[in-house]
PDB file of C-alpha atoms and ligand atoms in Angstrom:
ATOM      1  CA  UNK A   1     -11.043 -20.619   4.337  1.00 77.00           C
ATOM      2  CA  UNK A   2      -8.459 -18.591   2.713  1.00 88.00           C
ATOM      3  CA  UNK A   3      -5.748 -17.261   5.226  1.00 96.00           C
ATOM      4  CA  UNK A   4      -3.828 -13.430   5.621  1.00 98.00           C
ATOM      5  CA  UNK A   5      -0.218 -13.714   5.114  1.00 98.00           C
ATOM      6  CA  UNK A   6       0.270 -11.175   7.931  1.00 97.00           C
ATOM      7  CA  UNK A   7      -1.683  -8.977  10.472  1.00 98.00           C
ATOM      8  CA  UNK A   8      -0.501  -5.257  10.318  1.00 98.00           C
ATOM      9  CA  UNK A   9      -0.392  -4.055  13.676  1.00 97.00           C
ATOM     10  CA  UNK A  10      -2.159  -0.775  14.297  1.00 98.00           C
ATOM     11  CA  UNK A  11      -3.310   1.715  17.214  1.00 96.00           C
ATOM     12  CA  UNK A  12      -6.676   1.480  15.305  1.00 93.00           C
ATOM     13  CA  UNK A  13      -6.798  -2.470  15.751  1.00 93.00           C
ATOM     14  CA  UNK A  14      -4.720  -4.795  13.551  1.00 97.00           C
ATOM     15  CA  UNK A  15      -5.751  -5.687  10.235  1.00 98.00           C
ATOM     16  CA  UNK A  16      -5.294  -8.407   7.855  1.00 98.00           C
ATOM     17  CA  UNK A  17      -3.483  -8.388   4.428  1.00 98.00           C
ATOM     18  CA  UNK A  18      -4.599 -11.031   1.628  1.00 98.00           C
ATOM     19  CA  UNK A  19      -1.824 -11.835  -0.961  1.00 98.00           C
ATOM     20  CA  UNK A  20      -1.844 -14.453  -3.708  1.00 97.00           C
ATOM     21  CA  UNK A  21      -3.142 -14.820  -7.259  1.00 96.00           C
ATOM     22  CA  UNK A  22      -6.994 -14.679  -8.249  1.00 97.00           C
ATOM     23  CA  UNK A  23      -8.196 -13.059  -5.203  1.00 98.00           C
ATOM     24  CA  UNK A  24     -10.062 -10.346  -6.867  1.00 98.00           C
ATOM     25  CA  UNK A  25     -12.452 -13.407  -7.869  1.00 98.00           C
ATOM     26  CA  UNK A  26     -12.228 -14.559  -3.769  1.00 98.00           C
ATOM     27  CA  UNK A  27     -12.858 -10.855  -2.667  1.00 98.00           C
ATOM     28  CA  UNK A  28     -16.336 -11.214  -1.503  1.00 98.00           C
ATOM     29  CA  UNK A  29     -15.555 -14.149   0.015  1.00 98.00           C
ATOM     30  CA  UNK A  30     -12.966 -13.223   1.888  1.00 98.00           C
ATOM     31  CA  UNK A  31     -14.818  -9.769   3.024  1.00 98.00           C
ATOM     32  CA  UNK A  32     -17.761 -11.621   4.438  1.00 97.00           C
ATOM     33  CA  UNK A  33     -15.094 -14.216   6.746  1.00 96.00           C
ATOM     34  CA  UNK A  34     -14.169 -10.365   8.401  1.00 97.00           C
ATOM     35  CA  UNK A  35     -16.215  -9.197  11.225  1.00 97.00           C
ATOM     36  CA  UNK A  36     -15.882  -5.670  10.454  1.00 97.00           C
ATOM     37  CA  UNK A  37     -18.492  -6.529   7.916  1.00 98.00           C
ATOM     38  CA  UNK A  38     -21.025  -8.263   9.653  1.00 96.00           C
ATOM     39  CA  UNK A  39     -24.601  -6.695   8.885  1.00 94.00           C
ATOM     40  CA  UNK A  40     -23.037  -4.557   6.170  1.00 94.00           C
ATOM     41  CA  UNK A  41     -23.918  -4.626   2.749  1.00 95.00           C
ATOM     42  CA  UNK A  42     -23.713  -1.429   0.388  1.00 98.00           C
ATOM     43  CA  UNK A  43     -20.444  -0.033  -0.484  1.00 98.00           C
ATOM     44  CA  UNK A  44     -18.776   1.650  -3.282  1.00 98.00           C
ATOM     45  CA  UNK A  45     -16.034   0.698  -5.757  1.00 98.00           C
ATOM     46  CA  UNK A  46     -13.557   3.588  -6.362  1.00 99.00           C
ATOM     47  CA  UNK A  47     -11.607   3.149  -9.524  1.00 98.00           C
ATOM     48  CA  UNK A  48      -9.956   4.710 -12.113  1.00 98.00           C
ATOM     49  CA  UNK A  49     -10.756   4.077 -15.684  1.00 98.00           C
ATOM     50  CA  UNK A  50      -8.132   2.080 -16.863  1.00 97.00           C
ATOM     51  CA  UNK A  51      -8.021  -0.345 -13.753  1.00 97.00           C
ATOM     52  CA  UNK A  52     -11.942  -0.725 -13.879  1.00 98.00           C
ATOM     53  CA  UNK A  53     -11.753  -1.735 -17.207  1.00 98.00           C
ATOM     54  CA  UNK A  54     -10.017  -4.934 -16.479  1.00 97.00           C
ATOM     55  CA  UNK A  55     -11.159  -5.493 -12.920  1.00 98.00           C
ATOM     56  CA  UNK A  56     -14.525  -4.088 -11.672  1.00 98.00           C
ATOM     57  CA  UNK A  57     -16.626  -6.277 -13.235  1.00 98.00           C
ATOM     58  CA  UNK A  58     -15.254  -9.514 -11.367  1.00 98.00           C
ATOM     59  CA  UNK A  59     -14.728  -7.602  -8.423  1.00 98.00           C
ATOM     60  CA  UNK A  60     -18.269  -6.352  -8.636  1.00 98.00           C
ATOM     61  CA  UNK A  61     -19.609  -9.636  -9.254  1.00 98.00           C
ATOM     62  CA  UNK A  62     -17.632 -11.301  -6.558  1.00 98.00           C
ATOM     63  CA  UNK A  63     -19.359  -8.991  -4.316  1.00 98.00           C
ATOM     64  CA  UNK A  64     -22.807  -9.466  -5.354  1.00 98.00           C
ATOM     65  CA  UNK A  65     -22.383 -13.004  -4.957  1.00 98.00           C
ATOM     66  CA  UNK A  66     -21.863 -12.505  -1.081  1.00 98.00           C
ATOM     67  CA  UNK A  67     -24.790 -10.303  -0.906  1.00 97.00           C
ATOM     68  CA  UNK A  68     -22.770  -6.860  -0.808  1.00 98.00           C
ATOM     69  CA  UNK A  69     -24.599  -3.993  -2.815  1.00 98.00           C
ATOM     70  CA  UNK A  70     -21.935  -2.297  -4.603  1.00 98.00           C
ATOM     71  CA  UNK A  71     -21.474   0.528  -6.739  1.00 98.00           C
ATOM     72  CA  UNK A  72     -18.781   1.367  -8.871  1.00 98.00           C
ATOM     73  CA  UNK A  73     -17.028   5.017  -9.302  1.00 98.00           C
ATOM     74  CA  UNK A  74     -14.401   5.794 -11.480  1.00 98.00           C
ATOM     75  CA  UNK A  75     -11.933   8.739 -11.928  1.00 98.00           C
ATOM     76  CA  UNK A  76      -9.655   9.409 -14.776  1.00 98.00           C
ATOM     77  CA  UNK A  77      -6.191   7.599 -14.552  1.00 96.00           C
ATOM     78  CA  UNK A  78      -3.254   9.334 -13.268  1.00 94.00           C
ATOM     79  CA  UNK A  79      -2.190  11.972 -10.874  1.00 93.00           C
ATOM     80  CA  UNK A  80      -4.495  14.396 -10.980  1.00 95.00           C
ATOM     81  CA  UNK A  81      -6.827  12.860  -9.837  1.00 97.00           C
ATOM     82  CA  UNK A  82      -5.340  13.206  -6.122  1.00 97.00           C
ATOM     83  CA  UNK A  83      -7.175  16.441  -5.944  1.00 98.00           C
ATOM     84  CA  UNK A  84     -10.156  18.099  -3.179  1.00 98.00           C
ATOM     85  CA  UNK A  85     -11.788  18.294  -6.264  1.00 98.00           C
ATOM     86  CA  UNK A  86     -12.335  14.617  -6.847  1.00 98.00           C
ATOM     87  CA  UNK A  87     -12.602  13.939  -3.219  1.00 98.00           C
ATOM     88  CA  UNK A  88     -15.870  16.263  -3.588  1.00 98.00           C
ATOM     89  CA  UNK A  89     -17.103  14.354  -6.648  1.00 98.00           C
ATOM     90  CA  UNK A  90     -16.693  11.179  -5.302  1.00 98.00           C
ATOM     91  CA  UNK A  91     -18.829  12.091  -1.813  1.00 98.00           C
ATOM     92  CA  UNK A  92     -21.120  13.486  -3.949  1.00 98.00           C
ATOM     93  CA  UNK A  93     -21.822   9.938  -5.958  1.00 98.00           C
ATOM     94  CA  UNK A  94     -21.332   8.189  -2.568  1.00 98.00           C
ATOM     95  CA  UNK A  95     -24.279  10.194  -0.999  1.00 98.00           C
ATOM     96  CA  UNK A  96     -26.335   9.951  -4.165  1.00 98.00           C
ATOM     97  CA  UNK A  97     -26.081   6.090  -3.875  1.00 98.00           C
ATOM     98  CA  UNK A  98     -27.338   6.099  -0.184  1.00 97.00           C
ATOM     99  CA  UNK A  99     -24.165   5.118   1.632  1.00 98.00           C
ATOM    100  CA  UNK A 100     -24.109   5.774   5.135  1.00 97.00           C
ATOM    101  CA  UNK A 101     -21.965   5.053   8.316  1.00 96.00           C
ATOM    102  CA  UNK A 102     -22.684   1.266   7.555  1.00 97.00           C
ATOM    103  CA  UNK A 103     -21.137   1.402   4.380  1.00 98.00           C
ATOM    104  CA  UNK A 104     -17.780  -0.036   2.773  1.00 98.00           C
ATOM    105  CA  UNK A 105     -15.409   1.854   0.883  1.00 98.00           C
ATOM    106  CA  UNK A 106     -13.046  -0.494  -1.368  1.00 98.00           C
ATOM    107  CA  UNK A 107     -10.129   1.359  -3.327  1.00 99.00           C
ATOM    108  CA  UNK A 108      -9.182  -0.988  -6.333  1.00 98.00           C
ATOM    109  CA  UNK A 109      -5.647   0.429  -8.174  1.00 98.00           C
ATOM    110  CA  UNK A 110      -3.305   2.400  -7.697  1.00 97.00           C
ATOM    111  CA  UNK A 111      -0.812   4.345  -5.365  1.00 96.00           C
ATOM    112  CA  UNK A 112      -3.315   7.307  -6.720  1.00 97.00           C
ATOM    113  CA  UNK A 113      -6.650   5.761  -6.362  1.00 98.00           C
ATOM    114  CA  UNK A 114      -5.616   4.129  -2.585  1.00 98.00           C
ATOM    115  CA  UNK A 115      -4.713   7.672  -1.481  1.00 98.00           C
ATOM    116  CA  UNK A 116      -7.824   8.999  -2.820  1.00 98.00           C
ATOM    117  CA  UNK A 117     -10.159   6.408  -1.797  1.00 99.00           C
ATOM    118  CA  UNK A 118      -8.671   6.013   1.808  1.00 98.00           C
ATOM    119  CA  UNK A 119      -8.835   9.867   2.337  1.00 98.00           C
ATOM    120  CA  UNK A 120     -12.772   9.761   1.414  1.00 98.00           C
ATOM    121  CA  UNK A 121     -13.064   6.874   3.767  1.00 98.00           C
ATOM    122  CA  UNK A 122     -11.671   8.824   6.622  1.00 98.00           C
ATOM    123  CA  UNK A 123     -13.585  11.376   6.117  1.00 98.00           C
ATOM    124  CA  UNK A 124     -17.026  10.367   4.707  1.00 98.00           C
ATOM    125  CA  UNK A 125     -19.840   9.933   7.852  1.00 98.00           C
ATOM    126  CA  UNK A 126     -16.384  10.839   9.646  1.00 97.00           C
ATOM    127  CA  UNK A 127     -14.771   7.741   8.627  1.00 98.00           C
ATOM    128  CA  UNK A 128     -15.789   4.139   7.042  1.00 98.00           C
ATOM    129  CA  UNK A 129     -13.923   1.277   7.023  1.00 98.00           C
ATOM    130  CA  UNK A 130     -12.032   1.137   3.799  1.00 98.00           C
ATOM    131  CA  UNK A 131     -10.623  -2.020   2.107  1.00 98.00           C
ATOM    132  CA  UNK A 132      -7.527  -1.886   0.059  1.00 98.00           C
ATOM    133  CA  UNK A 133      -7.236  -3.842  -3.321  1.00 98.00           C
ATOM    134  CA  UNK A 134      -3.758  -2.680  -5.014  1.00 98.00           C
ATOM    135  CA  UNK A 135      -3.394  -3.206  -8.175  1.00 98.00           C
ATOM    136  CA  UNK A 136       0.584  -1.731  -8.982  1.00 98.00           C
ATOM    137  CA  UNK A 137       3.718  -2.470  -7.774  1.00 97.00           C
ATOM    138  CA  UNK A 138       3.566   0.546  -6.054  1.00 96.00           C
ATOM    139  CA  UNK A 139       0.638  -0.085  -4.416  1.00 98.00           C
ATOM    140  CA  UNK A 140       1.412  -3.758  -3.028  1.00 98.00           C
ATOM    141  CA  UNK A 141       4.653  -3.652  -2.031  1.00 98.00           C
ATOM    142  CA  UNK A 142       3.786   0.123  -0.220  1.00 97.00           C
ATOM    143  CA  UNK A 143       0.976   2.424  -0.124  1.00 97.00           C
ATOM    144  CA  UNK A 144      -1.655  -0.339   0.719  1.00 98.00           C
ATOM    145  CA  UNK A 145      -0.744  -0.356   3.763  1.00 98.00           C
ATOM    146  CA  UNK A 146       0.288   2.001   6.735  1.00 98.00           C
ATOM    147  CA  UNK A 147      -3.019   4.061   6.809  1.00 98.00           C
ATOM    148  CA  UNK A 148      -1.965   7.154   5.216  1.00 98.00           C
ATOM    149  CA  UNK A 149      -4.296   8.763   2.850  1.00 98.00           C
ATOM    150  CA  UNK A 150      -4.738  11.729   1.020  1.00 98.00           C
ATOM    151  CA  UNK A 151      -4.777  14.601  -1.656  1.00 98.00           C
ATOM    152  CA  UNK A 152      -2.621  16.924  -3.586  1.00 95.00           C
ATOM    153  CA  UNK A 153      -2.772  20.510  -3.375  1.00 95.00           C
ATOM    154  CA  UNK A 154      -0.904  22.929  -5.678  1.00 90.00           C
ATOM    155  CA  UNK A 155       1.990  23.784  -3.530  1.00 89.00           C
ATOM    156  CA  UNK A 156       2.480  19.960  -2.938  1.00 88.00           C
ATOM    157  CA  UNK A 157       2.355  16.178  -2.696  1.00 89.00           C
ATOM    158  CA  UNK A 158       0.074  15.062  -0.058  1.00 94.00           C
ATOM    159  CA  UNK A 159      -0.641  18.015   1.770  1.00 96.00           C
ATOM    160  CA  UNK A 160      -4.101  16.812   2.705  1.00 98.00           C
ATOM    161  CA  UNK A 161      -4.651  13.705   4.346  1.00 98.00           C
ATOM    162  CA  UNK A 162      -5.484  11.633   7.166  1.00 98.00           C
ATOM    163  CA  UNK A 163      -4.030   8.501   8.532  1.00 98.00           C
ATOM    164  CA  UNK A 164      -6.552   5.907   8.249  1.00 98.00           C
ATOM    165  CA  UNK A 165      -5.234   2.427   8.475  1.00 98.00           C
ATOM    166  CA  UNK A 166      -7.175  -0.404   5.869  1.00 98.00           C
ATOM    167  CA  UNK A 167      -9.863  -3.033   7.772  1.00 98.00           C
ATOM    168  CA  UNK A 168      -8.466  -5.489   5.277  1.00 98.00           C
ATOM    169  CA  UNK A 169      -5.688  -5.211   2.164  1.00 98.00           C
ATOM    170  CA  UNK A 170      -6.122  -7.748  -0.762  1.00 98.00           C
ATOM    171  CA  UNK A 171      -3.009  -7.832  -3.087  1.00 98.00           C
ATOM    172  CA  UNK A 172      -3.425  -9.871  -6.176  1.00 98.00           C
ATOM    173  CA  UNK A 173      -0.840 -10.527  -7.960  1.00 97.00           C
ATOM    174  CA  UNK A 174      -1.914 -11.403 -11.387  1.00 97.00           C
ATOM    175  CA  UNK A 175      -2.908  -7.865 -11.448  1.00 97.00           C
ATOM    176  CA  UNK A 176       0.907  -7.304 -12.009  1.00 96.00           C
ATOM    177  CA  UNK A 177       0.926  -9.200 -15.175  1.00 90.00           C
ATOM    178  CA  UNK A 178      -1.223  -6.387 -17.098  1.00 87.00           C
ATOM    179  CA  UNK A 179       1.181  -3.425 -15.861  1.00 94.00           C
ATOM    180  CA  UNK A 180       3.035  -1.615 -18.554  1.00 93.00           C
ATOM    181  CA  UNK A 181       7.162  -1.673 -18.057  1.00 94.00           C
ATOM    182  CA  UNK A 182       7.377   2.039 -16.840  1.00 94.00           C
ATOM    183  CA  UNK A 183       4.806   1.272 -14.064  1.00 92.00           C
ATOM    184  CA  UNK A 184       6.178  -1.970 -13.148  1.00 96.00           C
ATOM    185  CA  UNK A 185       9.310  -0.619 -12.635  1.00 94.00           C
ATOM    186  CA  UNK A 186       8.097   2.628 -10.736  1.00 92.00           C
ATOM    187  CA  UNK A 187       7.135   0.228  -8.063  1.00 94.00           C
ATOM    188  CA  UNK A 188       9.913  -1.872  -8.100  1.00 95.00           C
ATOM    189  CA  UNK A 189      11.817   1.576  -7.306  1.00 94.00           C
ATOM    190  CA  UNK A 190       9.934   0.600  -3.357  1.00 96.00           C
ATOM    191  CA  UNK A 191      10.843  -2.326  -3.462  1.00 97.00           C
ATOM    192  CA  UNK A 192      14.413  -0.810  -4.021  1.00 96.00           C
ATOM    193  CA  UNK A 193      14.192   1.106  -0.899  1.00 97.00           C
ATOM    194  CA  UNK A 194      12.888  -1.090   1.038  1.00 97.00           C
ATOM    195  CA  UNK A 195      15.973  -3.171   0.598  1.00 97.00           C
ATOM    196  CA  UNK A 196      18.270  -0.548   1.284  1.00 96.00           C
ATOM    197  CA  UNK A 197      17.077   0.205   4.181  1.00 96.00           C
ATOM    198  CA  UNK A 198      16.124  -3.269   5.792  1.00 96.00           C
ATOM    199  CA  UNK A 199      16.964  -6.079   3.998  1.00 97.00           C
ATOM    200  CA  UNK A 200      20.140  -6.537   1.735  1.00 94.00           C
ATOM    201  CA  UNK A 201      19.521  -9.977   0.223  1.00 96.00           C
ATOM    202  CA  UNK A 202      16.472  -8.205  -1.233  1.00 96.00           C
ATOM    203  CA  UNK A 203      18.521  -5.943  -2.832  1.00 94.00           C
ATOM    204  CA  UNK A 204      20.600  -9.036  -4.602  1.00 94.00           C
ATOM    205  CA  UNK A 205      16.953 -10.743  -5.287  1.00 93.00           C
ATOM    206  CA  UNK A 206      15.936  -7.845  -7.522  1.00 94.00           C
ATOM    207  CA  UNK A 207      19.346  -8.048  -9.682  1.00 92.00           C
ATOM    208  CA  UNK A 208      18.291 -11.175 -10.947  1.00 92.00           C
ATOM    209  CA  UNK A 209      14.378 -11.036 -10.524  1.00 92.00           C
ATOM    210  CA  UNK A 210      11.608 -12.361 -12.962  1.00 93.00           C
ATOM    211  CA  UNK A 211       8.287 -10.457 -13.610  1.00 93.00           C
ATOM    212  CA  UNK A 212       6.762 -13.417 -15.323  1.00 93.00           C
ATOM    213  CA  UNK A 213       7.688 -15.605 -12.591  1.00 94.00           C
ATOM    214  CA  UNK A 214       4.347 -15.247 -10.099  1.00 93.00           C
ATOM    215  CA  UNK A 215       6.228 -17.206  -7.432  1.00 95.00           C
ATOM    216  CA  UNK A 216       8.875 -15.016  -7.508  1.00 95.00           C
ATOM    217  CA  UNK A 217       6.896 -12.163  -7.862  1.00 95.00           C
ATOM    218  CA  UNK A 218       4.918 -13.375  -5.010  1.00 97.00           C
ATOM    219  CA  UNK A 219       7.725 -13.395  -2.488  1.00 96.00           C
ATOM    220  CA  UNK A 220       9.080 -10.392  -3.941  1.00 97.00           C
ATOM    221  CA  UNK A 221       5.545  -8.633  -2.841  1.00 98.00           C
ATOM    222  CA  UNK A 222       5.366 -10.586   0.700  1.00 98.00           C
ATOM    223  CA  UNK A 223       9.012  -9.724   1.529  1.00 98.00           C
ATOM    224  CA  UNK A 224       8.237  -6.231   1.229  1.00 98.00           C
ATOM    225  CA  UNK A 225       4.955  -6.427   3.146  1.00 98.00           C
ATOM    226  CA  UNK A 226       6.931  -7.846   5.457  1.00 98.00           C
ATOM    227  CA  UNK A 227       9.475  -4.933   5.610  1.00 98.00           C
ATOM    228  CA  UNK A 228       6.635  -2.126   5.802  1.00 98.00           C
ATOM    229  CA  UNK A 229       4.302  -3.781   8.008  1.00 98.00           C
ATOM    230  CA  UNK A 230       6.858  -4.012  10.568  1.00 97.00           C
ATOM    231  CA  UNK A 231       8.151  -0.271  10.376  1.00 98.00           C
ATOM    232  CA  UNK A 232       4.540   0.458  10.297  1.00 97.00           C
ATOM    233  CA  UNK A 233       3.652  -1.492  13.365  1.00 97.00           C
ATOM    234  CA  UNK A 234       7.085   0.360  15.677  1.00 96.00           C
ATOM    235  CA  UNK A 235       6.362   3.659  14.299  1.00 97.00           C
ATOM    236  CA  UNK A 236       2.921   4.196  12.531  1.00 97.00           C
ATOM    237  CA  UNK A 237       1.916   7.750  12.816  1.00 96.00           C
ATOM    238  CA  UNK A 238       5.781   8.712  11.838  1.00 94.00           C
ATOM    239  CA  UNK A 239       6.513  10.269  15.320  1.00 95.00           C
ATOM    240  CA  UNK A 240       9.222   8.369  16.347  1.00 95.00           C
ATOM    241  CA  UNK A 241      11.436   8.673  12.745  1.00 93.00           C
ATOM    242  CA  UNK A 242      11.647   5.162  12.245  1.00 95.00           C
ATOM    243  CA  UNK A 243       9.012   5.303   9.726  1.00 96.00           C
ATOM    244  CA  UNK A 244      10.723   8.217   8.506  1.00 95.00           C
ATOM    245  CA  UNK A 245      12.737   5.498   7.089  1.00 95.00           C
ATOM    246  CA  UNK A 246      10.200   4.591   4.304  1.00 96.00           C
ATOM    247  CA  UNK A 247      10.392   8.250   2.619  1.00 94.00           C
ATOM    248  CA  UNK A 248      14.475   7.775   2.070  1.00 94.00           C
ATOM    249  CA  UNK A 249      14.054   8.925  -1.324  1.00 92.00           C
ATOM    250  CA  UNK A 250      10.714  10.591  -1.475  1.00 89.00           C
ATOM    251  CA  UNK A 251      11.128  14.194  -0.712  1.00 88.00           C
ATOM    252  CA  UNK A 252      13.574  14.356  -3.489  1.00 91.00           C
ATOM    253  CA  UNK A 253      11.033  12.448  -5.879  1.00 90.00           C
ATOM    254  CA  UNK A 254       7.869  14.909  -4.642  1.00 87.00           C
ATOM    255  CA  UNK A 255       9.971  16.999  -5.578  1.00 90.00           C
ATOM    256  CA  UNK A 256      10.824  16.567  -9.123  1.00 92.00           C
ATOM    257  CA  UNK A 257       7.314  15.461  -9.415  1.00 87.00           C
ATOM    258  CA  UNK A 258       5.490  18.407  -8.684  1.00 86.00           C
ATOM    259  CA  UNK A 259       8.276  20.723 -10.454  1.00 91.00           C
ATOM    260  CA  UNK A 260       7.716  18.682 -13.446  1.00 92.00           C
ATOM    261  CA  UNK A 261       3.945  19.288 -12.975  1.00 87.00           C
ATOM    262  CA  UNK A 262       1.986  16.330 -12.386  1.00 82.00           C
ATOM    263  CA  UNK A 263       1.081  13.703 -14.424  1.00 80.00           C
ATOM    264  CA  UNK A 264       4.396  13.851 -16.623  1.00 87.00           C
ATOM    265  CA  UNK A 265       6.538  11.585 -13.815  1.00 88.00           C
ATOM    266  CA  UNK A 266       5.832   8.777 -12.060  1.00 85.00           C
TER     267      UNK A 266
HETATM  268  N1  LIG B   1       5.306   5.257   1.702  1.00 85.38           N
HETATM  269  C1  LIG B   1       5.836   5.843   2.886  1.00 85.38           C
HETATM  270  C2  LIG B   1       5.063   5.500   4.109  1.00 85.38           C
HETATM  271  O1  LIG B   1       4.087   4.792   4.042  1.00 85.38           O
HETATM  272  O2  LIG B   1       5.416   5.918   5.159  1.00 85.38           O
END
């Protein structure tokens, strides 16, 4: 039986976070040793292209072997794809292939594609459980967890969203190994912050850290799990300031990103 390296504590109930190399190839496993999917079987894949092409199909097959019935929806790669417009499209496919308030809804990529994803799950049959499987930097050492979801809209980042903590997060790390330099390092720019505000040894780690190393890049992850999921845990729905803490940097960055128009930055 293959363990959670930690339990994110959450006013929602706590949920359990998976981190280790060829998981993607455990996931249905793992999914059917939760409770929260007991007598549940459809549920949908959402993707974007480039991500699906290396990992739906072991994902998907992972899942048929433990009797889920999933299906697989993809939207193009990159920012805008945060949009109301895709959250339509992608309720639209999800009620086309039958899901109902029984149903799963697993987000494999991205910081983009976890947003997206999570938001539909909050809102689609007013809210289905949704299972996170990150597949950046970005998205493991961050975004994966802490429940918040959401869209862009013109005026800016993440003005429409929902906080809607995971059931379950699954980080696998030899996801990592495919990422291009620039979006390595984008997430590694977390992992930055996350050291200055919590953890200063961190912060030495990272001068002298190696990608290709999976143990190191495994602790690197589960360090900064570590860091979030305990913010997270004090302060989840940001009301309090701590969590506050985990945006040093970001309204700046939103910023730049949106007056850049978006797409162009990471
Ligand atoms: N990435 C910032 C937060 O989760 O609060």
């Amino acid at each position: 039986m293959m363990m959670p390296i930690l339990e994110v504590a959450s006013k929602t109930g706590s949920y359990p976070v998976y981190l280790g190399q060829g998981l993607i190839a455990n996931a249905g496993r793992i999914l059917r040793q939760q409770p929260f999917t007991s007598g549940k079987s459809t549920c949908a894949i959402i993707s974007d292209e480039t991500v699906a092409s290396l990992y739906a199909e072991p994902l998907l097959e992972s899942l048929r072997a433990e009797k889920f019935a999933p299906v697989l929806i993809t939207v193009p790669a990159g920012e805008n794809s945060k949009s109301l417009a895709e959250v339509g499209r992608i309720a639209d496919r999800l009620a086309e292939a039958g899901l109902d308030r029984h149903s799963l809804i697993v987000a494999l990529g991205g910081g983009v594609v976890g947003d997206l994803a999570g938001f539909v799950a909050a809102i689609y049959y007013r809210g289905l459980p949704s299972v996170q499987v990150p597949t950046t930097v970005v998205a493991q050492v961050d975004s994966s967890v802490g429940g918040k979801t959401g869209v862009n809209l013109a005026r800016g980042k993440n003005l429409l969203g929902a906080f809607h903590p995971p059931a379950l997060v699954l980080a696998d790390v030899d996801t990592l190994a495919t990422l291009p330099e620039r979006e390595f390092n984008e997430g590694v720019a977390e992992a930055i912050k996350h050291a200055v505000i919590r953890d200063g040894r961190l912060l030495a780690n990272l001068m002298v850290f190696d990608r290709r190393n999976a143990a190191q890049l495994t602790a690197l992850v589960r360090r900064n799990l570590e860091i979030k999921a305990e913010i997270v845990a004090r302060d989840e729905f940001e009301s309090s300031g701590e969590r506050a803490l985990l945006n040093f940097g970001h309204t700046i960055g939103h910023g730049i990103e949106q007056a850049a128009g978006y797409g162009r930055l990471l």
